[in-house]
Coordinates of C-alpha atoms and ligand atoms in Angstrom, one line a residue:
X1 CA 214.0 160.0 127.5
X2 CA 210.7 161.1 125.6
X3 CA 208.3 159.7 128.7
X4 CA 210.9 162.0 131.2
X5 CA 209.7 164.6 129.4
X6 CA 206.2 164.2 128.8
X7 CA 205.1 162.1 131.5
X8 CA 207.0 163.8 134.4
X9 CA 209.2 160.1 134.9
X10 CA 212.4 159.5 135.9
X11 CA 214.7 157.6 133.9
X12 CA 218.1 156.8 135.1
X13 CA 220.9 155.4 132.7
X14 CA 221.8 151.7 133.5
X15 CA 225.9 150.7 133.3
X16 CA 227.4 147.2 133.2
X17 CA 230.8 146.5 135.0
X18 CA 231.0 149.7 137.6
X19 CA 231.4 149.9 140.8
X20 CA 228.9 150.3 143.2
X21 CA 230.4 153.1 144.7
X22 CA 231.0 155.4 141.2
X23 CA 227.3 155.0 141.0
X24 CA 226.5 156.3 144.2
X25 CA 229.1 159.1 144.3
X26 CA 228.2 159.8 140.5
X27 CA 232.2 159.7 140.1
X28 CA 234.4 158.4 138.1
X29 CA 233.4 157.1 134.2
X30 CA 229.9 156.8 135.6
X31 CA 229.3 160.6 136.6
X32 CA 230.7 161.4 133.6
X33 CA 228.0 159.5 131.5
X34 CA 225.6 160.7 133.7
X35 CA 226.4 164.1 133.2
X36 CA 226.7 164.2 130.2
X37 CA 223.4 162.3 129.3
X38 CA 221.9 164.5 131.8
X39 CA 223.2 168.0 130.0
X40 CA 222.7 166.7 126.4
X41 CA 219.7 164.8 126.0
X42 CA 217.4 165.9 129.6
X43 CA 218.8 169.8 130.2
X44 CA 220.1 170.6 126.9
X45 CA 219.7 174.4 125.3
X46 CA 217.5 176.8 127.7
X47 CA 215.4 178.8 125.2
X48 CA 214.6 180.8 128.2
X49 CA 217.8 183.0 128.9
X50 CA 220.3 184.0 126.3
X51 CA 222.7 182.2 124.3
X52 CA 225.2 183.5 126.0
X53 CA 224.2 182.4 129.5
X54 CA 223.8 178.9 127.5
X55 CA 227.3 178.8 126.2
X56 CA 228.8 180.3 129.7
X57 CA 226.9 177.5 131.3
X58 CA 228.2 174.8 129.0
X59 CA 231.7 176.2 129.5
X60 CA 231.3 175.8 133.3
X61 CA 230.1 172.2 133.0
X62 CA 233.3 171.4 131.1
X63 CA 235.3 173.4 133.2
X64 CA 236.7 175.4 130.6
X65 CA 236.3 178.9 132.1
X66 CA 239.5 181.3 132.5
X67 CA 239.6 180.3 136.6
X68 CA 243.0 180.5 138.4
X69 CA 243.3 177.3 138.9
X70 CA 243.2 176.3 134.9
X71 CA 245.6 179.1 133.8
X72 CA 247.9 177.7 136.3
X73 CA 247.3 174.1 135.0
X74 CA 248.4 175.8 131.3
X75 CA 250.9 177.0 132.4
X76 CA 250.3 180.7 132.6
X77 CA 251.5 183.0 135.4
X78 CA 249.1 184.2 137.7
X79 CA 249.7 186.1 141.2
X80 CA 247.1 184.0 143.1
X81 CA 245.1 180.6 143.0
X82 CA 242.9 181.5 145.9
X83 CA 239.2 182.1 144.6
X84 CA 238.8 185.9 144.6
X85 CA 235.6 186.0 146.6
X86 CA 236.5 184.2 149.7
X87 CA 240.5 184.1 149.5
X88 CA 240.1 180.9 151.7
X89 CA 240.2 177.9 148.7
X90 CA 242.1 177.4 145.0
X91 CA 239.4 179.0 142.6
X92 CA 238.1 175.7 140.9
X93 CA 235.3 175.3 139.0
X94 CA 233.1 173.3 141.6
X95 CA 234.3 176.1 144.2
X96 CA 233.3 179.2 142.6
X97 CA 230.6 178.1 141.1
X98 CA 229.3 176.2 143.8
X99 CA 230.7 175.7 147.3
X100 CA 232.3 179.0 148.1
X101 CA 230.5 180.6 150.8
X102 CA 229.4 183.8 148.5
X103 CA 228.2 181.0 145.7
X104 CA 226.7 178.6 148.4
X105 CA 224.4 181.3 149.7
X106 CA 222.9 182.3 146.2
X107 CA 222.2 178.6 146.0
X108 CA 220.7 178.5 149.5
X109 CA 218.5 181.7 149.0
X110 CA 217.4 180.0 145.4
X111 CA 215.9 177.2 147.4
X112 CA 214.3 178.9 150.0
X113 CA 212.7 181.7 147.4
X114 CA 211.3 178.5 145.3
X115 CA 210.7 176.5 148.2
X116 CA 212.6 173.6 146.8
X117 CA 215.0 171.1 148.9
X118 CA 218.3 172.5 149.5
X119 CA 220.9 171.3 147.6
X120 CA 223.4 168.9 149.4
X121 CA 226.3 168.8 146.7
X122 CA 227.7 172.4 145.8
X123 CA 229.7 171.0 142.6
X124 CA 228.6 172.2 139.2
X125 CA 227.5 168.3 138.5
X126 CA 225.8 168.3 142.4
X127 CA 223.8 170.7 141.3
X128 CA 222.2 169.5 137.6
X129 CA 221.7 166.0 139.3
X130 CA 219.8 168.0 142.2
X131 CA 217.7 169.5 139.3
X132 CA 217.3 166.4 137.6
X133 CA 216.2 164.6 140.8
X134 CA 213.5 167.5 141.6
X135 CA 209.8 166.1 141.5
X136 CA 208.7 168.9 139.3
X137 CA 207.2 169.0 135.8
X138 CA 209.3 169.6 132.5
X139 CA 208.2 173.4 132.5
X140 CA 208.9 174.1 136.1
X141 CA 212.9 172.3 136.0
X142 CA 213.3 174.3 132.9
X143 CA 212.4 176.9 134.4
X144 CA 214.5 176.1 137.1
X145 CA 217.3 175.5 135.2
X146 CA 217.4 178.5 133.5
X147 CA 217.5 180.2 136.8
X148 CA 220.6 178.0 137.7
X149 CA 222.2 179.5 134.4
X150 CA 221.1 182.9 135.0
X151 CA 223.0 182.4 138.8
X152 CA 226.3 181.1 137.3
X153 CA 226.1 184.0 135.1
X154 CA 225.7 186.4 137.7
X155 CA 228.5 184.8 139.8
X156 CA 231.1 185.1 137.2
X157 CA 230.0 188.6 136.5
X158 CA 230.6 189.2 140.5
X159 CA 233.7 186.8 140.1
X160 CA 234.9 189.4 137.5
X161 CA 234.4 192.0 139.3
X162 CA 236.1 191.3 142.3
X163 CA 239.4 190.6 140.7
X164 CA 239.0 193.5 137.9
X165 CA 236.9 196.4 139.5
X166 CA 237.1 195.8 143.5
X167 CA 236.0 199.1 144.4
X168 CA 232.7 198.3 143.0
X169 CA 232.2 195.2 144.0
X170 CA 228.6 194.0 144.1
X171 CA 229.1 190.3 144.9
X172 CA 226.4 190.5 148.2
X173 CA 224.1 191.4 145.7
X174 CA 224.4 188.5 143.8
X175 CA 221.1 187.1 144.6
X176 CA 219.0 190.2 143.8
X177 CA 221.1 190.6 140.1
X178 CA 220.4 187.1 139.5
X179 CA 216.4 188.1 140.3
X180 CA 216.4 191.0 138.4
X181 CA 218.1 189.4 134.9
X182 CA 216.2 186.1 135.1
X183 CA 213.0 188.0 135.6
X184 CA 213.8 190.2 132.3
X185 CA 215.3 187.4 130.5
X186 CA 212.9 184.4 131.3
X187 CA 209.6 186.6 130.5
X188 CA 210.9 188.0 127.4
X189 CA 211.7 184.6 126.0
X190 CA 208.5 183.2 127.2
X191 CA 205.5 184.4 125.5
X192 CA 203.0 182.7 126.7
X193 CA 204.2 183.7 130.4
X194 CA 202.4 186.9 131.8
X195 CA 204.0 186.1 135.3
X196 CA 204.5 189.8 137.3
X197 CA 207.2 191.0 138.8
X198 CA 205.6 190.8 142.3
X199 CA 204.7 186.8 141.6
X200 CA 208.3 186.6 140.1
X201 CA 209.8 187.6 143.5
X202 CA 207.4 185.8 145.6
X203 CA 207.8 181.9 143.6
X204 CA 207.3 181.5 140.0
X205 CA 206.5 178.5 140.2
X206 CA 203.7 178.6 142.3
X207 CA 201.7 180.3 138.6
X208 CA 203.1 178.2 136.7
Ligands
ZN1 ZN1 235.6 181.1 147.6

């Protein structure tokens, strides 16, 4: 794991008696491993946004967030499953996060503002393997990472919003917020970066 970090290669965890197929489709045991050697030992804590967006990020990975779906799995009443944003698919982890329409487009507008490959797999695990599989150095993915925290943070903050304050509901604006809070959280944090805000919104990678 030290030479992933320092000399930008990429090592891949090696299992005995799977099946093909869980390896491929990171399912199973397998993706599990992988995920959680990937969020542990390669991703770990994000110095570069708050705690809080760390500990709402490792909630989401574990799929212990207050989502319809898992108060209904507890047992607890709730008028709807439907996800809140698109009313069209039971509000999962993966789905709100991820592949819901409002979700996929802040994901889809992240790629094209960093000019990065767009992500194929929408699921919260899709998307840390797409980071992890991104031919970037160590400063850039955790950079990039903590973009992809400051995003789920924003979405549940839209999520929230939605079901508790409709009327002032700012989940097309998802995209901007998350531009705005990263920008104010990541330079804060970093104090050797002196990117601007007019670099910020054109690529920060590109200065870094
Ligand atoms: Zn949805």
């Amino acid at each position: 794991m030290e030479c992933r970090k320092t000399k930008e290669q990429t090592a891949y965890p090696i299992f005995y008696d799977v099946e093909p197929t869980n390896v491929r489709s990171q399912s199973g045991a397998v993706g599990k491993a992988f995920a959680k050697q990937e969020y542990e030992e390669i991703l770990g804590w994000n110095r570069l946004v708050p705690i809080k967006v760390n500990i709402l990020g490792w909630r989401i990975y574990h799929n212990w967030m207050p989502l319809r779906t898992n108060l209904v799995n507890k047992g607890i009443d709730v008028p709807s499953v439907l996800c809140p944003f698109c009313l069209n698919s039971e509000e999962s982890s993966d789905h709100v996060f991820g592949a819901c329409g409002v979700a996929a487009r802040v994901w889809n507008n992240i790629c094209k503002w960093l000019d990065l490959p767009l992500i194929l797999d929408f699921s919260v695990l899709g998307i840390l393997i797409w980071l992890d599989t991104l031919s970037v150095n160590s400063k850039k993915q955790k950079l990039i990472h903590g973009i992809i925290l400051s995003a789920w943070w924003i979405i549940w903050w839209a999520r929230n919003e939605v079901v508790f304050q409709p009327e002032v509901s700012r989940k097309d604006l998802i995209f901007d917020s998350l531009r705005i809070y990263s920008f104010s959280w990541i330079t804060n944090r970093d104090g050797k970066n002196t990117i601007s805000w007019t670099e910020w919104l054109k690529n920060p990678l590109l200065v870094m």
